[in-house]
CSV table of C-alpha atoms and ligand atoms in Angstrom, one decimal:
chain,number,residue,atom,x,y,z
A,30,MET,CA,-21.5,5.3,-2.8
A,31,GLU,CA,-22.1,8.5,-4.8
A,32,ASP,CA,-20.3,10.8,-2.3
A,33,TYR,CA,-17.1,8.8,-2.7
A,34,LEU,CA,-14.2,10.4,-4.4
A,35,SER,CA,-12.2,8.0,-6.6
A,36,VAL,CA,-8.4,8.0,-6.8
A,37,ALA,CA,-6.3,6.5,-9.6
A,38,LEU,CA,-3.4,5.0,-7.7
A,39,PRO,CA,-0.4,3.7,-9.6
A,40,LYS,CA,0.5,0.1,-8.6
A,41,GLY,CA,4.0,-0.6,-7.3
A,42,ARG,CA,6.6,1.5,-5.6
A,43,LEU,CA,5.1,4.8,-6.6
A,44,GLY,CA,1.7,3.8,-5.2
A,45,GLU,CA,3.2,2.8,-1.9
A,46,LYS,CA,4.8,6.2,-1.6
A,47,VAL,CA,1.5,7.9,-2.5
A,48,LEU,CA,-0.4,5.9,0.2
A,49,ALA,CA,2.3,6.8,2.7
A,50,LEU,CA,1.7,10.4,1.9
A,51,PHE,CA,-2.1,10.1,2.2
A,52,ARG,CA,-1.5,8.4,5.6
A,53,LYS,CA,0.9,11.0,6.8
A,54,ALA,CA,-1.5,13.8,5.7
A,55,GLY,CA,-4.3,12.1,7.6
A,56,ILE,CA,-6.4,11.8,4.5
A,57,ALA,CA,-6.8,8.0,4.2
A,58,ASP,CA,-5.3,4.8,5.7
A,59,ILE,CA,-5.4,1.7,3.5
A,60,ASP,CA,-2.9,-1.1,3.0
A,61,ILE,CA,-2.5,-2.5,-0.5
A,62,ALA,CA,0.2,-5.1,0.5
A,63,ASN,CA,-2.3,-7.9,1.1
A,64,VAL,CA,-5.2,-7.1,-1.2
A,65,GLY,CA,-4.4,-9.9,-3.7
A,66,ARG,CA,-6.0,-9.3,-7.1
A,67,LYS,CA,-8.5,-6.8,-5.8
A,68,LEU,CA,-8.2,-3.6,-7.9
A,69,CYS,CA,-10.7,-1.3,-6.1
A,70,ILE,CA,-10.2,-0.6,-2.4
A,71,GLU,CA,-12.4,1.7,-0.3
A,72,ASP,CA,-11.6,3.7,2.8
A,73,GLU,CA,-15.0,4.1,4.2
A,74,ALA,CA,-14.1,6.7,6.8
A,75,ALA,CA,-12.3,8.8,4.3
A,76,LYS,CA,-15.0,8.3,1.6
A,77,LEU,CA,-12.3,7.5,-0.9
A,78,ARG,CA,-12.2,4.7,-3.5
A,79,PHE,CA,-8.7,3.8,-4.7
A,80,ILE,CA,-8.4,2.2,-8.1
A,81,LEU,CA,-5.1,0.4,-8.6
A,82,VAL,CA,-3.9,1.0,-12.1
A,83,LYS,CA,-0.7,0.6,-14.2
A,84,PRO,CA,1.4,3.8,-13.6
A,85,TYR,CA,1.2,4.5,-17.3
A,86,ASP,CA,-2.7,4.4,-17.2
A,87,SER,CA,-3.5,6.6,-14.2
A,88,ALA,CA,-3.8,9.8,-16.2
A,89,VAL,CA,-6.2,8.1,-18.6
A,90,PHE,CA,-8.5,7.1,-15.8
A,91,VAL,CA,-8.4,10.7,-14.5
A,92,GLU,CA,-8.8,12.4,-17.9
A,93,ARG,CA,-11.8,10.3,-18.8
A,94,GLY,CA,-13.5,10.8,-15.4
A,95,ALA,CA,-13.2,7.1,-14.3
A,96,ALA,CA,-11.3,8.6,-11.4
A,97,ASP,CA,-11.7,12.1,-9.9
A,98,ILE,CA,-8.1,12.5,-8.8
A,99,GLY,CA,-4.9,10.5,-9.1
A,100,VAL,CA,-1.1,10.5,-9.2
A,101,CYS,CA,1.1,9.9,-12.2
A,102,GLY,CA,4.6,10.7,-13.3
A,103,TYR,CA,5.3,13.9,-15.2
A,104,ASP,CA,6.6,11.7,-18.1
A,105,VAL,CA,3.1,10.3,-18.6
A,106,LEU,CA,1.6,13.9,-18.8
A,107,VAL,CA,4.2,14.9,-21.4
A,108,GLU,CA,3.8,11.7,-23.5
A,109,GLN,CA,0.0,11.6,-23.4
A,110,HIS,CA,-0.8,15.3,-23.4
A,111,SER,CA,-3.2,14.5,-20.6
A,112,ASP,CA,-6.1,16.9,-20.4
A,113,VAL,CA,-6.2,17.1,-16.6
A,114,TYR,CA,-5.4,19.7,-13.9
A,115,GLU,CA,-2.0,19.3,-12.4
A,116,LEU,CA,-2.5,20.3,-8.8
A,117,LEU,CA,0.8,19.4,-7.1
A,118,ASP,CA,4.3,18.3,-7.6
A,119,LEU,CA,4.6,15.7,-4.9
A,120,GLY,CA,8.4,15.9,-4.9
A,121,PHE,CA,9.1,12.1,-5.1
A,122,GLY,CA,9.4,9.6,-7.9
A,123,LYS,CA,12.2,11.8,-9.1
A,124,CYS,CA,14.1,10.8,-12.3
A,125,ALA,CA,14.8,12.3,-15.7
A,126,MET,CA,14.0,11.6,-19.3
A,127,CYS,CA,17.3,11.3,-21.1
A,128,VAL,CA,18.9,10.5,-24.4
A,129,ALA,CA,21.6,7.8,-23.9
A,130,ALA,CA,24.0,6.0,-26.2
A,131,PRO,CA,27.0,3.7,-26.2
A,132,LYS,CA,30.1,5.4,-25.0
A,133,ASP,CA,31.7,5.6,-28.5
A,134,PHE,CA,28.5,7.1,-30.1
A,135,LYS,CA,29.0,9.9,-32.7
A,136,ASP,CA,26.0,11.5,-34.2
A,137,GLU,CA,25.8,11.6,-38.0
A,138,PRO,CA,23.6,14.6,-38.8
A,139,ALA,CA,23.3,13.6,-42.5
A,140,ARG,CA,20.9,10.7,-41.7
A,141,PRO,CA,17.9,10.3,-39.3
A,142,LEU,CA,18.9,9.3,-35.8
A,143,ARG,CA,17.4,6.0,-34.8
A,144,VAL,CA,15.8,6.4,-31.4
A,145,ALA,CA,14.4,3.4,-29.4
A,146,THR,CA,11.8,4.4,-26.8
A,147,LYS,CA,8.5,3.8,-25.0
A,148,TYR,CA,7.9,7.5,-25.2
A,149,ALA,CA,7.4,8.1,-29.0
A,150,CYS,CA,5.5,11.4,-28.7
A,151,ALA,CA,7.8,12.9,-26.1
A,152,ALA,CA,10.8,11.9,-28.2
A,153,GLU,CA,9.3,13.3,-31.4
A,154,GLU,CA,8.7,16.6,-29.7
A,155,PHE,CA,12.1,16.8,-28.1
A,156,PHE,CA,14.1,16.1,-31.2
A,157,ALA,CA,11.8,18.3,-33.4
A,158,SER,CA,12.5,21.2,-31.0
A,159,LYS,CA,16.2,20.7,-31.9
A,160,GLY,CA,15.5,20.3,-35.6
A,161,ARG,CA,16.9,16.8,-35.6
A,162,ASP,CA,15.3,14.2,-37.9
A,163,ILE,CA,14.7,10.9,-36.2
A,164,ASP,CA,13.4,7.4,-36.9
A,165,ILE,CA,11.4,6.1,-33.9
A,166,ILE,CA,11.7,2.5,-32.9
A,167,LYS,CA,8.8,2.0,-30.5
A,168,LEU,CA,9.4,-0.6,-27.7
A,169,ASN,CA,7.4,-1.4,-24.6
A,170,GLY,CA,10.3,-1.9,-22.2
A,171,SER,CA,13.9,-3.2,-22.0
A,172,ILE,CA,15.0,-0.3,-24.1
A,173,GLU,CA,18.7,-0.4,-23.1
A,174,PRO,CA,19.8,-3.4,-25.3
A,175,ALA,CA,18.6,-1.6,-28.5
A,176,PRO,CA,21.7,0.4,-29.3
A,177,ILE,CA,24.0,-2.4,-28.2
A,178,LEU,CA,22.4,-4.8,-30.7
A,179,GLY,CA,22.3,-2.2,-33.5
A,180,LEU,CA,18.5,-1.8,-33.4
A,181,SER,CA,18.9,1.9,-32.7
A,182,ASP,CA,21.6,4.6,-32.4
A,183,VAL,CA,20.3,6.0,-29.0
A,184,ILE,CA,17.6,5.5,-26.5
A,185,PHE,CA,15.2,8.0,-25.1
A,186,ASP,CA,14.2,6.7,-21.7
A,187,ILE,CA,13.9,7.3,-18.0
A,188,VAL,CA,17.1,7.4,-15.9
A,189,GLU,CA,16.8,7.2,-12.1
A,190,THR,CA,19.9,5.8,-10.5
A,191,GLY,CA,21.8,5.3,-13.8
A,192,SER,CA,22.6,1.7,-12.9
A,193,THR,CA,20.6,0.2,-15.9
A,194,LEU,CA,22.6,2.4,-18.3
A,195,LYS,CA,25.9,1.5,-16.6
A,196,GLU,CA,25.2,-2.2,-16.7
A,197,ASN,CA,24.4,-1.9,-20.4
A,198,HIS,CA,27.5,0.2,-21.2
A,199,LEU,CA,25.5,3.3,-22.1
A,200,GLU,CA,25.8,6.9,-20.9
A,201,VAL,CA,23.6,10.0,-20.9
A,202,VAL,CA,24.1,12.2,-23.9
A,203,GLU,CA,21.5,14.8,-23.0
A,204,LYS,CA,18.7,15.3,-20.4
A,205,ALA,CA,15.3,16.1,-22.0
A,206,PHE,CA,13.3,16.9,-18.8
A,207,ASP,CA,13.0,16.2,-15.1
A,208,ILE,CA,10.3,13.9,-13.8
A,209,SER,CA,8.5,13.6,-10.5
A,210,ALA,CA,5.1,12.4,-9.3
A,211,ARG,CA,2.2,14.8,-9.9
A,212,PHE,CA,-1.2,15.0,-8.2
A,213,ILE,CA,-3.8,15.5,-10.9
A,214,ALA,CA,-7.6,16.0,-11.1
A,215,ASN,CA,-10.3,15.4,-13.7
A,216,LYS,CA,-11.4,18.9,-15.0
A,217,SER,CA,-15.1,18.4,-14.4
A,218,SER,CA,-14.6,16.8,-11.0
A,219,TYR,CA,-12.4,19.7,-10.0
A,220,ASN,CA,-15.4,22.0,-10.7
A,221,PHE,CA,-18.1,19.9,-9.2
A,222,LYS,CA,-16.2,18.5,-6.2
A,223,ASN,CA,-14.0,21.4,-5.7
A,224,ALA,CA,-14.2,21.8,-1.9
A,225,GLU,CA,-13.2,18.2,-1.3
A,226,ILE,CA,-10.4,18.1,-3.9
A,227,MET,CA,-9.0,21.4,-2.6
A,228,ARG,CA,-9.1,20.0,1.0
A,229,ILE,CA,-7.1,17.0,-0.1
A,230,THR,CA,-4.7,19.1,-2.2
A,231,LYS,CA,-3.9,21.3,0.8
A,232,LEU,CA,-3.3,18.4,3.2
A,233,LEU,CA,-1.1,16.6,0.6
A,234,ALA,CA,0.9,19.8,0.0
A,235,GLU,CA,1.5,20.3,3.7
A,236,ALA,CA,2.6,16.7,4.2
A,237,ALA,CA,4.7,16.6,1.1
A,238,THR,CA,6.8,19.6,2.2
A,239,GLU,CA,7.7,17.7,5.4
A,240,ILE,CA,9.2,14.7,3.5
B,305,PRP,C1,12.9,2.2,-16.1
B,305,PRP,C2,13.6,2.7,-17.3
B,305,PRP,C3,15.0,2.1,-17.1
B,305,PRP,C4,15.2,2.0,-15.6
B,305,PRP,C5,16.1,3.2,-15.1
B,305,PRP,O1,12.5,0.9,-16.4
B,305,PRP,O2,13.0,2.3,-18.5
B,305,PRP,O3,15.1,0.9,-17.7
B,305,PRP,O4,13.9,2.2,-15.0
B,305,PRP,O5,16.3,3.1,-13.8
B,305,PRP,P1,17.8,3.3,-13.2
B,305,PRP,O6,18.4,4.5,-13.8
B,305,PRP,O7,17.6,3.4,-11.7
B,305,PRP,O8,18.6,2.0,-13.5
B,305,PRP,P2,11.4,0.1,-15.5
B,305,PRP,O9,12.1,-0.5,-14.3
B,305,PRP,O10,10.3,1.0,-15.1
B,305,PRP,O11,10.9,-1.0,-16.4
B,305,PRP,P3,10.5,-1.1,-17.9
B,305,PRP,O12,11.8,-1.3,-18.7
B,305,PRP,O13,9.6,-2.2,-18.0
B,305,PRP,O14,9.9,0.2,-18.3
């Protein structure tokens, strides 16, 4: 058991893409489609233990050493200031963190801007860098209705295709930063299990460029 490397794998669409890349790179071959409620899956041949976590939590598992390596979105690294090594940009899971507002929105610089978001730290930092005072309204999802219902002036959220904004009559005011999936490692694991982590990193990098 001890020579296994543990991998924090985000559940859902991102995780499926990560597993496809691991398969393509010849690193591991597991199927999570029919695992039911099981949250730890081992690939005996590859000596890898996959831990299925919420996408927002995978950097926490890696930072705290519950997983040696993992994949998370760049948004999570920015929001959580995760103390991990970022080894690769995997080039998928692309989207952007944006400020969006109703089409008739006009900023009133005299009062704090009310910003609805799941990403309170990233929003604070983004608007602080512009010298704009804000009032954060922290939500856990379904951010888009906030400005429509008068709960906020703008939202600070992820935009991928833009269809959620469109369907809620919002538009992008400004892009804060680009996002993609990142391959990360626990700092101590990186030192003590360096050869194996570097081997996997190299294989992933080669397979990722072929996508
Ligand atoms: C994210 C984000 C937007 C939507 C953007 O939500 O918060 O609501 O995706 O995608 P689009 O530009 O392709 O429409 P997610 O689906 O992750 O759910 P959540 O609201 O629970 O965070």
